[in-house]
CSV table of C-alpha atoms in Angstrom, one decimal:
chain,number,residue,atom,x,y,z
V,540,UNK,CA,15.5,15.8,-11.0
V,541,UNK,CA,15.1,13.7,-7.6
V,542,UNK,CA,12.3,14.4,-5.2
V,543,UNK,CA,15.1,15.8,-2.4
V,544,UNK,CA,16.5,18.0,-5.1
V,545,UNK,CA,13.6,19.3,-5.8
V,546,UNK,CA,12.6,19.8,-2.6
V,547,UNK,CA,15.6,21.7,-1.5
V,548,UNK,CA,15.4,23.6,-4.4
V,549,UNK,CA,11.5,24.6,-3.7
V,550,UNK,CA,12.6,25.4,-0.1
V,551,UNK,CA,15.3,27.2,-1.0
V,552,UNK,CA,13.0,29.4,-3.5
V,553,UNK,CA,10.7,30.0,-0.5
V,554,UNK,CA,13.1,31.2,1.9
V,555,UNK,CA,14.7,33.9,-0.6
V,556,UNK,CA,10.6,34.9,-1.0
V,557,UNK,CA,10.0,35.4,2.3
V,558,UNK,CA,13.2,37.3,2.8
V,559,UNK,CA,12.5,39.6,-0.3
V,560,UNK,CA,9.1,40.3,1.1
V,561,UNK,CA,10.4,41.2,4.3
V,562,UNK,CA,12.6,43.7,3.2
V,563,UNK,CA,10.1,45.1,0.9
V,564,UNK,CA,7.9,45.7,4.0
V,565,UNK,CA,10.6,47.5,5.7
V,566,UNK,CA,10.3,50.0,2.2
V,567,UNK,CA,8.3,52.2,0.7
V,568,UNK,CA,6.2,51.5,-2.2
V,569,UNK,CA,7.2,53.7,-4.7
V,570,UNK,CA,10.9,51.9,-4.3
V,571,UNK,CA,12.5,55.1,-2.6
V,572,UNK,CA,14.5,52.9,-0.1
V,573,UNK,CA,13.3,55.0,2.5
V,574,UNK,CA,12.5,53.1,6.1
V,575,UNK,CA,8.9,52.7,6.9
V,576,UNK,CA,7.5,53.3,9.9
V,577,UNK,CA,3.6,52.9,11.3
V,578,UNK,CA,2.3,54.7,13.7
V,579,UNK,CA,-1.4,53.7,15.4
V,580,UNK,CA,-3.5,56.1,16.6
V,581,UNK,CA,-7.6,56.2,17.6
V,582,UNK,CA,-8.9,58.9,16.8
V,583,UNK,CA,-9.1,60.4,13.0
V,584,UNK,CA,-9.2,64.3,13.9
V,585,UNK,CA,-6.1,63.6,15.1
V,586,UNK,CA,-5.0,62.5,11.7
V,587,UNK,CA,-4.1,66.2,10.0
V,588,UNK,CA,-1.8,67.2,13.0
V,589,UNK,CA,0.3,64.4,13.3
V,590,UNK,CA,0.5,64.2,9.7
V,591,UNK,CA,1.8,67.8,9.6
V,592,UNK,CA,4.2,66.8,12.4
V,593,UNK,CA,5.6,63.7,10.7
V,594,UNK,CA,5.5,65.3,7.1
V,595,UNK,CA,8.3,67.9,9.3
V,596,UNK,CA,9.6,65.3,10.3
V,597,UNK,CA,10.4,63.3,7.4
V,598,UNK,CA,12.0,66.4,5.6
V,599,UNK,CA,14.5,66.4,8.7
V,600,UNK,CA,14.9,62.6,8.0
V,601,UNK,CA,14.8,61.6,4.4
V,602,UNK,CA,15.5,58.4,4.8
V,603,UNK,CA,12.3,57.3,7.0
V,604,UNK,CA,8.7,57.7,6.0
V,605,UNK,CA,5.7,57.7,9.0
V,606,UNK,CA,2.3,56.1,7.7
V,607,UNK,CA,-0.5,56.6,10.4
V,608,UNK,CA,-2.8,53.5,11.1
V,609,UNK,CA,-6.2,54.8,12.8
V,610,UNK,CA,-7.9,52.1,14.6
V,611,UNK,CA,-11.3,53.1,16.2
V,612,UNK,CA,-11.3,53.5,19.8
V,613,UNK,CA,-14.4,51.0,20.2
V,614,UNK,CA,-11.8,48.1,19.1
V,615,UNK,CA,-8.6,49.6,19.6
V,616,UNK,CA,-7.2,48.1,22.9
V,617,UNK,CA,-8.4,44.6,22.1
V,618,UNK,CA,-6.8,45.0,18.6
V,619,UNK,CA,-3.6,46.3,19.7
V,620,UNK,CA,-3.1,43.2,22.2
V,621,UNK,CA,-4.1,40.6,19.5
V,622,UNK,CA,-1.6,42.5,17.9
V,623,UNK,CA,1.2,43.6,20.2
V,624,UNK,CA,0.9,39.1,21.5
V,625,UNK,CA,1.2,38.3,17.5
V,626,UNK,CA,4.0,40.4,17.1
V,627,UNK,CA,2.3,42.5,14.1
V,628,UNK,CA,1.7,46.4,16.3
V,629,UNK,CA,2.6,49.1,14.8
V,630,UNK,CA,6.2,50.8,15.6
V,631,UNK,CA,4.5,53.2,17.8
V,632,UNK,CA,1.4,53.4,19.2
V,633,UNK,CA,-0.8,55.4,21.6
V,634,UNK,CA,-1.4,54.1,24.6
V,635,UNK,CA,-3.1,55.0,27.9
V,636,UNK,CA,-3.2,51.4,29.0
V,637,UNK,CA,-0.1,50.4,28.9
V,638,UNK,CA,1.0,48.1,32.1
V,639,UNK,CA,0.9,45.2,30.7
V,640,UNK,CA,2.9,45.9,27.9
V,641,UNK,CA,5.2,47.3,30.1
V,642,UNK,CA,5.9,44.4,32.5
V,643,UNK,CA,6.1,41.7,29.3
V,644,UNK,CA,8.9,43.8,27.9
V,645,UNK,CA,6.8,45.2,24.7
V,646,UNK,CA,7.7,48.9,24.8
V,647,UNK,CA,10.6,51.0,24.2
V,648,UNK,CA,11.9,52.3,27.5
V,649,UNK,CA,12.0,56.0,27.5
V,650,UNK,CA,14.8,57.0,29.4
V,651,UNK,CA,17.2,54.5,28.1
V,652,UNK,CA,16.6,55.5,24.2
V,653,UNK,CA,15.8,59.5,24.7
V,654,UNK,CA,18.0,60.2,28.4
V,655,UNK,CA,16.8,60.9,31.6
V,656,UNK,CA,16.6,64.4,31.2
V,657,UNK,CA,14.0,64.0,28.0
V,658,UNK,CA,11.4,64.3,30.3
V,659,UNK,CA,11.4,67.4,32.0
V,660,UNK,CA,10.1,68.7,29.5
V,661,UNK,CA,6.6,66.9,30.0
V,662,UNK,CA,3.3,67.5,32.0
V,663,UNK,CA,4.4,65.9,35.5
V,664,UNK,CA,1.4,64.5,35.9
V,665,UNK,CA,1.5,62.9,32.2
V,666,UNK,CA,5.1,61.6,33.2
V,667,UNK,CA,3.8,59.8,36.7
V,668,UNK,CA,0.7,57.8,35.0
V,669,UNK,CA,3.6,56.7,32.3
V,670,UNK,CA,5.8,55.7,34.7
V,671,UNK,CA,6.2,52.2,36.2
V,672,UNK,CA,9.1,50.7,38.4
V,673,UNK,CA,11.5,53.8,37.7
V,674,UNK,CA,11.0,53.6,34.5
V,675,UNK,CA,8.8,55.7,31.8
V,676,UNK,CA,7.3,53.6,29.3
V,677,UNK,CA,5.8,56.6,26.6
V,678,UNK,CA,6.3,59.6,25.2
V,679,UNK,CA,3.3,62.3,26.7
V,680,UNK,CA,1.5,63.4,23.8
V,681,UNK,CA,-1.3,65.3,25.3
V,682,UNK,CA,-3.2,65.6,28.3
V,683,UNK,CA,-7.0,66.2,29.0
V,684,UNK,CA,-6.6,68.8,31.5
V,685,UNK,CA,-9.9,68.1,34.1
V,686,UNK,CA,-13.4,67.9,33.7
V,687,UNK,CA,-15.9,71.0,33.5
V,688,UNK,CA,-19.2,71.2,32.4
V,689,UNK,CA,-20.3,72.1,28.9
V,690,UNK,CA,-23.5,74.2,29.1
V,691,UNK,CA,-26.1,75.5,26.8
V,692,UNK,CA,-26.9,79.2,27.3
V,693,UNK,CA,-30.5,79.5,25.8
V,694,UNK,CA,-32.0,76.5,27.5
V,695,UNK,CA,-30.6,77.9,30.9
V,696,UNK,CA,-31.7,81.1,29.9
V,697,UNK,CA,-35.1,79.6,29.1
V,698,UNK,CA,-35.4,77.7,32.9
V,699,UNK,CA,-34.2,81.2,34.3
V,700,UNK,CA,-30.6,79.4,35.2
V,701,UNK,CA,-27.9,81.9,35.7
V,702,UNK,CA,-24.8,80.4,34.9
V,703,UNK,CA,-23.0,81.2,38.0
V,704,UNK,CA,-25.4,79.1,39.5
V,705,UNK,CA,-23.4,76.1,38.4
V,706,UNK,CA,-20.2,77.5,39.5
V,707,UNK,CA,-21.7,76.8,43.3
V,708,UNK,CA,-23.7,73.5,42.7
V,709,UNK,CA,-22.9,70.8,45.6
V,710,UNK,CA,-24.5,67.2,45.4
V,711,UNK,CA,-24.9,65.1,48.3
V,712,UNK,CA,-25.8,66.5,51.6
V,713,UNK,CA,-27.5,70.3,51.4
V,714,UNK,CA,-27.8,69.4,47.3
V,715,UNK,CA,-28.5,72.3,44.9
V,716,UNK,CA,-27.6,70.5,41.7
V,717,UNK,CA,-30.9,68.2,41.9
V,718,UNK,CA,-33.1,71.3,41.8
V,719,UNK,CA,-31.4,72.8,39.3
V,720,UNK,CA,-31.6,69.9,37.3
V,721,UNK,CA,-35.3,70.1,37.7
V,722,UNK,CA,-35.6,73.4,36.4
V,723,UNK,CA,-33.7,72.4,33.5
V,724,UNK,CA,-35.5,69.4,32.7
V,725,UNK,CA,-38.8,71.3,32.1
V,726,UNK,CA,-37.2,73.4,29.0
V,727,UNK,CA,-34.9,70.3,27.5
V,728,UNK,CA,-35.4,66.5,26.7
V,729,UNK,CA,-32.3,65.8,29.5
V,730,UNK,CA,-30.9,68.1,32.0
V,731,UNK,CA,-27.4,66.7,32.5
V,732,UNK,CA,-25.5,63.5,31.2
V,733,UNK,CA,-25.8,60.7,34.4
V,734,UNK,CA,-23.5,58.0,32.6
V,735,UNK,CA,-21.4,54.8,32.4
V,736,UNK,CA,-18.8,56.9,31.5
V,737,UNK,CA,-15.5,56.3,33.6
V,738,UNK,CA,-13.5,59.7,33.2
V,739,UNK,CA,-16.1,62.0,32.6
V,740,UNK,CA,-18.9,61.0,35.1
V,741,UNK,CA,-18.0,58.1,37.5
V,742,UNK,CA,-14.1,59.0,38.9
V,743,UNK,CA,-15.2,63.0,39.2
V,744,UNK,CA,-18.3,61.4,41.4
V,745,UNK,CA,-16.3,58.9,43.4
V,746,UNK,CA,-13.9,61.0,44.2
V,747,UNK,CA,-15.9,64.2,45.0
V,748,UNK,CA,-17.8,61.5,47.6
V,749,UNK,CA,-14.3,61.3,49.1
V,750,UNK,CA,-13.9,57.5,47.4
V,751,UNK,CA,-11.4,56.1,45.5
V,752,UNK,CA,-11.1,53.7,42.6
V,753,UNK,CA,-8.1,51.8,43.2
V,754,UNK,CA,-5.9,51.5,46.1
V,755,UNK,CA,-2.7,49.7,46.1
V,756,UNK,CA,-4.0,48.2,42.9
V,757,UNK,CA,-6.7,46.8,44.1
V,758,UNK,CA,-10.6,48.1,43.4
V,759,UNK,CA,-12.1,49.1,46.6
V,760,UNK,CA,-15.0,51.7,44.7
V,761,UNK,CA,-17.6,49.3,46.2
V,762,UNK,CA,-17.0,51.5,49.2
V,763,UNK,CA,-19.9,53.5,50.9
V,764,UNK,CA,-18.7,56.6,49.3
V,765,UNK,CA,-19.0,54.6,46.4
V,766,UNK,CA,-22.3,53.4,47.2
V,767,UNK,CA,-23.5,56.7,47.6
V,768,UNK,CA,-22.1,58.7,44.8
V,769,UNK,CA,-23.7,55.9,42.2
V,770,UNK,CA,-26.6,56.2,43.8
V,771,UNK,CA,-27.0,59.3,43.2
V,772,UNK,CA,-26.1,59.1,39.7
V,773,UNK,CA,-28.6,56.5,38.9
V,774,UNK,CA,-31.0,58.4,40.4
V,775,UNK,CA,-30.6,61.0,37.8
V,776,UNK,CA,-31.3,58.5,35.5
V,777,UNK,CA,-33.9,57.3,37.3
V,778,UNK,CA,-36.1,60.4,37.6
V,779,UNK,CA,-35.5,61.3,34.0
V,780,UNK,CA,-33.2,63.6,34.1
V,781,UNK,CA,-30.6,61.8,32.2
V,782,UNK,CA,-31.0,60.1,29.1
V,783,UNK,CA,-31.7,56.7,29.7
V,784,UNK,CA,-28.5,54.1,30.1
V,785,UNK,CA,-30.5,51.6,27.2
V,786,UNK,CA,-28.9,54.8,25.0
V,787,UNK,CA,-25.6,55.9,26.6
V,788,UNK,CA,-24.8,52.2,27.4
V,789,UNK,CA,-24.4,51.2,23.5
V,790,UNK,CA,-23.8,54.6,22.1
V,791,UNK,CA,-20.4,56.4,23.9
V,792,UNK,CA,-21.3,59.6,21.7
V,793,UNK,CA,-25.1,59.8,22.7
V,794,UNK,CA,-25.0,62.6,24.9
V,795,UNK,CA,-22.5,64.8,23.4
V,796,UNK,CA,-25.0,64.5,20.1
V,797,UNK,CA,-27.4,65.2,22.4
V,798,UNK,CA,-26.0,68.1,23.3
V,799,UNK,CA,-25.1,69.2,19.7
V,800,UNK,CA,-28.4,69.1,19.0
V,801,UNK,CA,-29.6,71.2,21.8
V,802,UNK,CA,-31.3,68.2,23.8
V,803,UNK,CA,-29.1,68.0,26.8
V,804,UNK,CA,-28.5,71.1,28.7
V,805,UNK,CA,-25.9,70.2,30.6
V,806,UNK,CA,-22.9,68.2,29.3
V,807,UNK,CA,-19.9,67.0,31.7
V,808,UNK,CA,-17.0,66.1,29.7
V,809,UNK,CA,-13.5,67.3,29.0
V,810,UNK,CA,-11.0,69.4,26.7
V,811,UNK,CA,-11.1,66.1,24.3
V,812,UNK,CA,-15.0,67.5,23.3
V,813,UNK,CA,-14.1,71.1,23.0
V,814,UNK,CA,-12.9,71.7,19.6
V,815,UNK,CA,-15.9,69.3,18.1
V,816,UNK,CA,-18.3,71.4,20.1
V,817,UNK,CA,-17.0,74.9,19.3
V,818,UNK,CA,-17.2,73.6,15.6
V,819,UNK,CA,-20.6,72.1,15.7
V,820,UNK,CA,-22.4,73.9,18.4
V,821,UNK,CA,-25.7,76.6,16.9
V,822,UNK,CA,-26.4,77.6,19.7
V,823,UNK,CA,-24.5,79.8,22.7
V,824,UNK,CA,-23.0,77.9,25.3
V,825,UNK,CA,-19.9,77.8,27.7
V,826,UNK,CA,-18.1,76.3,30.2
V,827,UNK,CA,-18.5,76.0,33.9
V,828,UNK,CA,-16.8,74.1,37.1
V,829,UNK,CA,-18.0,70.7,37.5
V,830,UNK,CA,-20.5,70.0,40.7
V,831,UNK,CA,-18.9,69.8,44.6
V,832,UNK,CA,-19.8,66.8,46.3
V,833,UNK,CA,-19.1,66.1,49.5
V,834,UNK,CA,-15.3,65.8,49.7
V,835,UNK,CA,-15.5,68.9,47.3
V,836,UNK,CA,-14.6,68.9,43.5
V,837,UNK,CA,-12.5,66.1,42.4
V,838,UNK,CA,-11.2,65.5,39.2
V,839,UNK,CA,-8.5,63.5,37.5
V,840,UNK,CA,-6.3,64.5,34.5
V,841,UNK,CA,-5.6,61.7,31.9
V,842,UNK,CA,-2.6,62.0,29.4
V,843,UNK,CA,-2.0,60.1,26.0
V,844,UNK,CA,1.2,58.9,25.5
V,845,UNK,CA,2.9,57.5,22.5
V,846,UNK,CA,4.7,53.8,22.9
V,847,UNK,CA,7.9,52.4,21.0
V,848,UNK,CA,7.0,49.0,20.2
V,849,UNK,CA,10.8,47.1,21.5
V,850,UNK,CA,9.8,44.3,18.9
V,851,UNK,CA,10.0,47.2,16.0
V,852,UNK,CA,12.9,45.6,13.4
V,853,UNK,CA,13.7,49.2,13.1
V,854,UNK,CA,14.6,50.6,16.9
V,855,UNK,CA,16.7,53.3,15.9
V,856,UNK,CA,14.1,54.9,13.6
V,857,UNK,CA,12.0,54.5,16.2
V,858,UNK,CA,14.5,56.0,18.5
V,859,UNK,CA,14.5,59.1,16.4
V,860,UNK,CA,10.9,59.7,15.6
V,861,UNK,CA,9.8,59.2,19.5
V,862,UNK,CA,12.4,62.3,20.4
V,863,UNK,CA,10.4,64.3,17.8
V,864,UNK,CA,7.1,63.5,18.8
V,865,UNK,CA,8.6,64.5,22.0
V,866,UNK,CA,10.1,68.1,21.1
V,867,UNK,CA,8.9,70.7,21.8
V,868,UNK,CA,8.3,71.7,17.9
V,869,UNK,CA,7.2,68.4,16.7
V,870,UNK,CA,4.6,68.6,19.9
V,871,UNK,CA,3.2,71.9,19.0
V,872,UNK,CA,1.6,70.6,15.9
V,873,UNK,CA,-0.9,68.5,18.0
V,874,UNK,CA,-2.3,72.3,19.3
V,875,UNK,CA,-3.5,73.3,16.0
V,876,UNK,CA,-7.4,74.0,15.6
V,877,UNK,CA,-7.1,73.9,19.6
V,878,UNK,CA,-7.8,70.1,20.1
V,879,UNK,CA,-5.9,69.3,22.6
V,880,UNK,CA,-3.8,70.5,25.4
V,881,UNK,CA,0.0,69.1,24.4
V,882,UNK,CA,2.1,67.5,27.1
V,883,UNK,CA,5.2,69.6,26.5
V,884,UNK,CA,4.6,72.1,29.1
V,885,UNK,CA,6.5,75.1,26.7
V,886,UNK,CA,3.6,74.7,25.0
V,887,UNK,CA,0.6,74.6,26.8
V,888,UNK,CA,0.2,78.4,26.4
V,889,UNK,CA,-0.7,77.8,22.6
V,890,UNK,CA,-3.7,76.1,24.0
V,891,UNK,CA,-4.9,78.7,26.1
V,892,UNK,CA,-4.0,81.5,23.3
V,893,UNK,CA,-6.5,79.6,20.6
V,894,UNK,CA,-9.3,79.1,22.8
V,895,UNK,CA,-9.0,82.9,24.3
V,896,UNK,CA,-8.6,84.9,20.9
V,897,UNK,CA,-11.6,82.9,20.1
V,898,UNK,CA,-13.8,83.8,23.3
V,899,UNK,CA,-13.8,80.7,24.9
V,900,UNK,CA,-12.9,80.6,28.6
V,901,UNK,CA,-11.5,77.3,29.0
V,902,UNK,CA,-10.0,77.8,32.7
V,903,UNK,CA,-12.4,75.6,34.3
V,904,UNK,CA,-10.5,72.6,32.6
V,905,UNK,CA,-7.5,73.7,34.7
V,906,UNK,CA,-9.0,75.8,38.0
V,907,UNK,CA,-10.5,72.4,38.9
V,908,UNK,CA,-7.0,70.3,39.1
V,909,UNK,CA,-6.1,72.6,41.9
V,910,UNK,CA,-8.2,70.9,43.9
V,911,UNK,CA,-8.1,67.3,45.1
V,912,UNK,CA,-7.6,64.9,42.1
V,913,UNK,CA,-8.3,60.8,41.8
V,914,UNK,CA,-6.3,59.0,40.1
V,915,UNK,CA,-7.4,56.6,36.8
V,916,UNK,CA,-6.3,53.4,38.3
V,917,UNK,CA,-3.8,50.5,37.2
V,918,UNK,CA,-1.4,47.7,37.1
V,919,UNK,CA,-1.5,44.5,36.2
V,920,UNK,CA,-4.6,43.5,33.6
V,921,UNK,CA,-6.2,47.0,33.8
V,922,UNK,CA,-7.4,46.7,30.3
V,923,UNK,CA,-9.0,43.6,30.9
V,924,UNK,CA,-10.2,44.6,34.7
V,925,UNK,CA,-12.2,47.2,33.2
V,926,UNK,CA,-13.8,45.3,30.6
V,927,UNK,CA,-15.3,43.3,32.8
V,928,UNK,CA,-16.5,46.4,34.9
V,929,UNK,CA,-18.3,48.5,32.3
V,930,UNK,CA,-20.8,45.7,31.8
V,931,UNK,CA,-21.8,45.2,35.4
V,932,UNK,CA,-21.9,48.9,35.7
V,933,UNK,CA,-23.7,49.1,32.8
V,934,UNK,CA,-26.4,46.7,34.1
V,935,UNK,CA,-26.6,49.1,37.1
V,936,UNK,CA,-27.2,52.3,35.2
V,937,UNK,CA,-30.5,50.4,33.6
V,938,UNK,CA,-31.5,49.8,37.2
V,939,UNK,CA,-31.2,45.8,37.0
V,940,UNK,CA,-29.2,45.7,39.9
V,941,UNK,CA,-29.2,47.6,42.9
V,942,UNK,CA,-26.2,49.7,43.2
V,943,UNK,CA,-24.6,48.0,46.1
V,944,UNK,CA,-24.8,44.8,44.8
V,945,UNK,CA,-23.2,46.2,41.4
V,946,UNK,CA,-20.2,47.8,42.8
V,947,UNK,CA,-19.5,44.5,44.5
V,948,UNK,CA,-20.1,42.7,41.6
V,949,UNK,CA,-18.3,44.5,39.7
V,950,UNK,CA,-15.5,45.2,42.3
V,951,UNK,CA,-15.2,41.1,42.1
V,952,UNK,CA,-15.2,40.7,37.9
V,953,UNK,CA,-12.4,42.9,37.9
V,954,UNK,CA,-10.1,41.4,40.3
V,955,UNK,CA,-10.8,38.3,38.5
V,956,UNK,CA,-9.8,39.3,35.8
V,957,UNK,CA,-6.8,40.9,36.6
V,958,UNK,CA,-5.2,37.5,37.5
């Protein structure tokens, strides 16, 4: 046989290989013929709901079959833009960063595959942070509600803290929330949970010191509101009063441990914590309104949102599974066990219901979006703006750099980066 025979032959063999195995991966394993489609998430508890959903699902639709891919949050964004650039995401994904994706034509627009009217259904505040140039770019899964302050009874009990007294705390001018941190620090390692943590600590702060984070897409939080409401925070951490940043820096679960553990009396964080600390907690505690600053209480209200990935090779499965995951029945499974608050407004109630037939009074999460809220920020190169932000921020919680020269620092990394 000639060389060029053989090599046609050989190339040939290879292309009918490749071909095979790609529609082998489009199958599932046990040769059913069924579609397959992945879906990424972050977070494992989240695993048994949407598995319960898509198991419904897939008895409505025999012919596809939903596999969930959990990729730890630590590494998730970076991961799912290696991924999304090489072409090798998942058919759907969550996303809370999504602009980028967006404006390089990566996702599944919404309204075109499930109809305008799809989502009026949604949280409106869930379907404005999806939505970019007219157009919504996710499915809302569930939203956070705001944030409220976790609090454990027996160590306020101990510093003779009445837990109304939280409900009034102001910080800033005429502050009551330092003293009472003092009281609190003298029956507990830590008193509150002063942090580099973006949602839970720093927007409340900057926006309750009448600052913003973005405007027009640009930073502008080295403002002097911003100067003075991280100031403030590191000066929590400063006097002790807050577990040190060399812990909460590298460890994004240290305080709420800490607070598991009864170390930390006071934990600021939001609905995403409740059902882990209602499962974990020995000791009484509850839930009160976050501290007033000096614009008053500010908080802002993120929402998870599922993506269609437009380079899927199966866009009509996709189609079909994104409508369910939007419904209001395929929805309600992400309520169970009270984890989360879902997007589809019909159901919000269920949320309420759990946490109330089990004694929990979770209306701070809500009374404090009736207030003034700030918004989460942005546009173009977000993800990558805010990657190069925690770092300088984080050098400023450790006290390395004084806070004014940190927010512009940090202010300049991630406008450089956003280019």
């Amino acid at each position: 046989m000639k060389t060029s025979t053989r090599t046609i032959l050989g190339i040939g063999l290879s292309v009918a290989l490749l071909i095979a195995a790609a529609l082998w991966l489009g199958r599932a394993d046990d040769g059913s013929g069924r579609t397959v489609l992945r879906l990424r998430i972050w977070e494992q508890q989240f695993v048994p709901a949407y598995r319960a959903a898509l198991n419904a699902f897939e008895r409505a639709n025999p012919d596809l079959e939903v596999r969930i891919t959990v990729v730890p949050w630590a590494s998730y964004q970076q991961k799912l833009r290696l991924d999304v650039a090489g072409g090798t995401a998942d058919d759907l994904f969550w996303t809370n960063l999504y602009e980028d994706y967006a404006d390089a034509g990566r996702l599944t627009d919404i309204g075109a595959a499930l109809g305008s009217e799809a989502a009026r259904a949604w949280d409106p505040s869930a379907v404005s942070q999806y939505t970019r140039n007219g157009k919504l770019w996710a499915v809302p899964q569930f939203v956070d509600g705001g944030t409220a302050v976790f609090y454990n009874r027996d160590l306020l009990a101990a510093a003779g803290v009445d837990p109304a007294e939280l409900g009034s705390a102001r910080w800033g001018s005429g502050d009551s929330f330092r003293p009472l941190l003092t009281r609190l620090a003298s029956v507990a390692p830590w008193a509150y949970n002063a942090a580099n943590d973006f949602q839970s600590i720093e927007l409340p702060y900057l926006g309750s010191a009448g600052g913003q984070f973005q405007r027009d897409d640009r930073f502008v939080f080295d403002s002097p509101q911003g100067v003075e409401a991280f100031t403030y925070l590191t000066g929590l951490i400063a006097d002790r009063l807050a577990p040190s940043a060399a812990d909460t820096n590298t460890d994004d679960d240290f305080a709420k441990n800490a607070f598991l553990q009864g170390k930390l009396a006071l934990f600021q964080s939001g609905t995403y914590n409740l059902a882990e600390i209602a499962q974990q907690a020995r000791f009484g505690w509850g839930i009160a309104m976050i501290p007033s600053g000096p614009a008053g209480r500010v908080s802002t209200n993120n929402a998870i949102g599922v993506a269609g990935n437009a380079g899927s090779k199966h866009p009509e499965a996709v189609r079909r599974l994104l409508a369910w995951l939007g419904s209001a029945e395929g929805n309600r499974y992400l309520v169970q066990d009270g984890a989360t608050i879902p997007a589809v407004v019909a159901d919000q109630r269920f949320y309420r219901d759990y946490w109330s037939a089990k004694g929990i009074d979770v209306s701070p999460f809500f009374d404090v979006l009736d207030g003034p809220r700030i918004s989460s920020g942005g546009g173009t190169g977000f993800t990558a703006a805010l990657e190069a932000i925690k770092p300088v921020l984080g050098e400023m919680f450790l006290g390395r750099i004084p806070v004014p020269e940190a927010l512009s620092r940090a202010v300049a990394a991630g406008t450089a980066a956003q280019k």
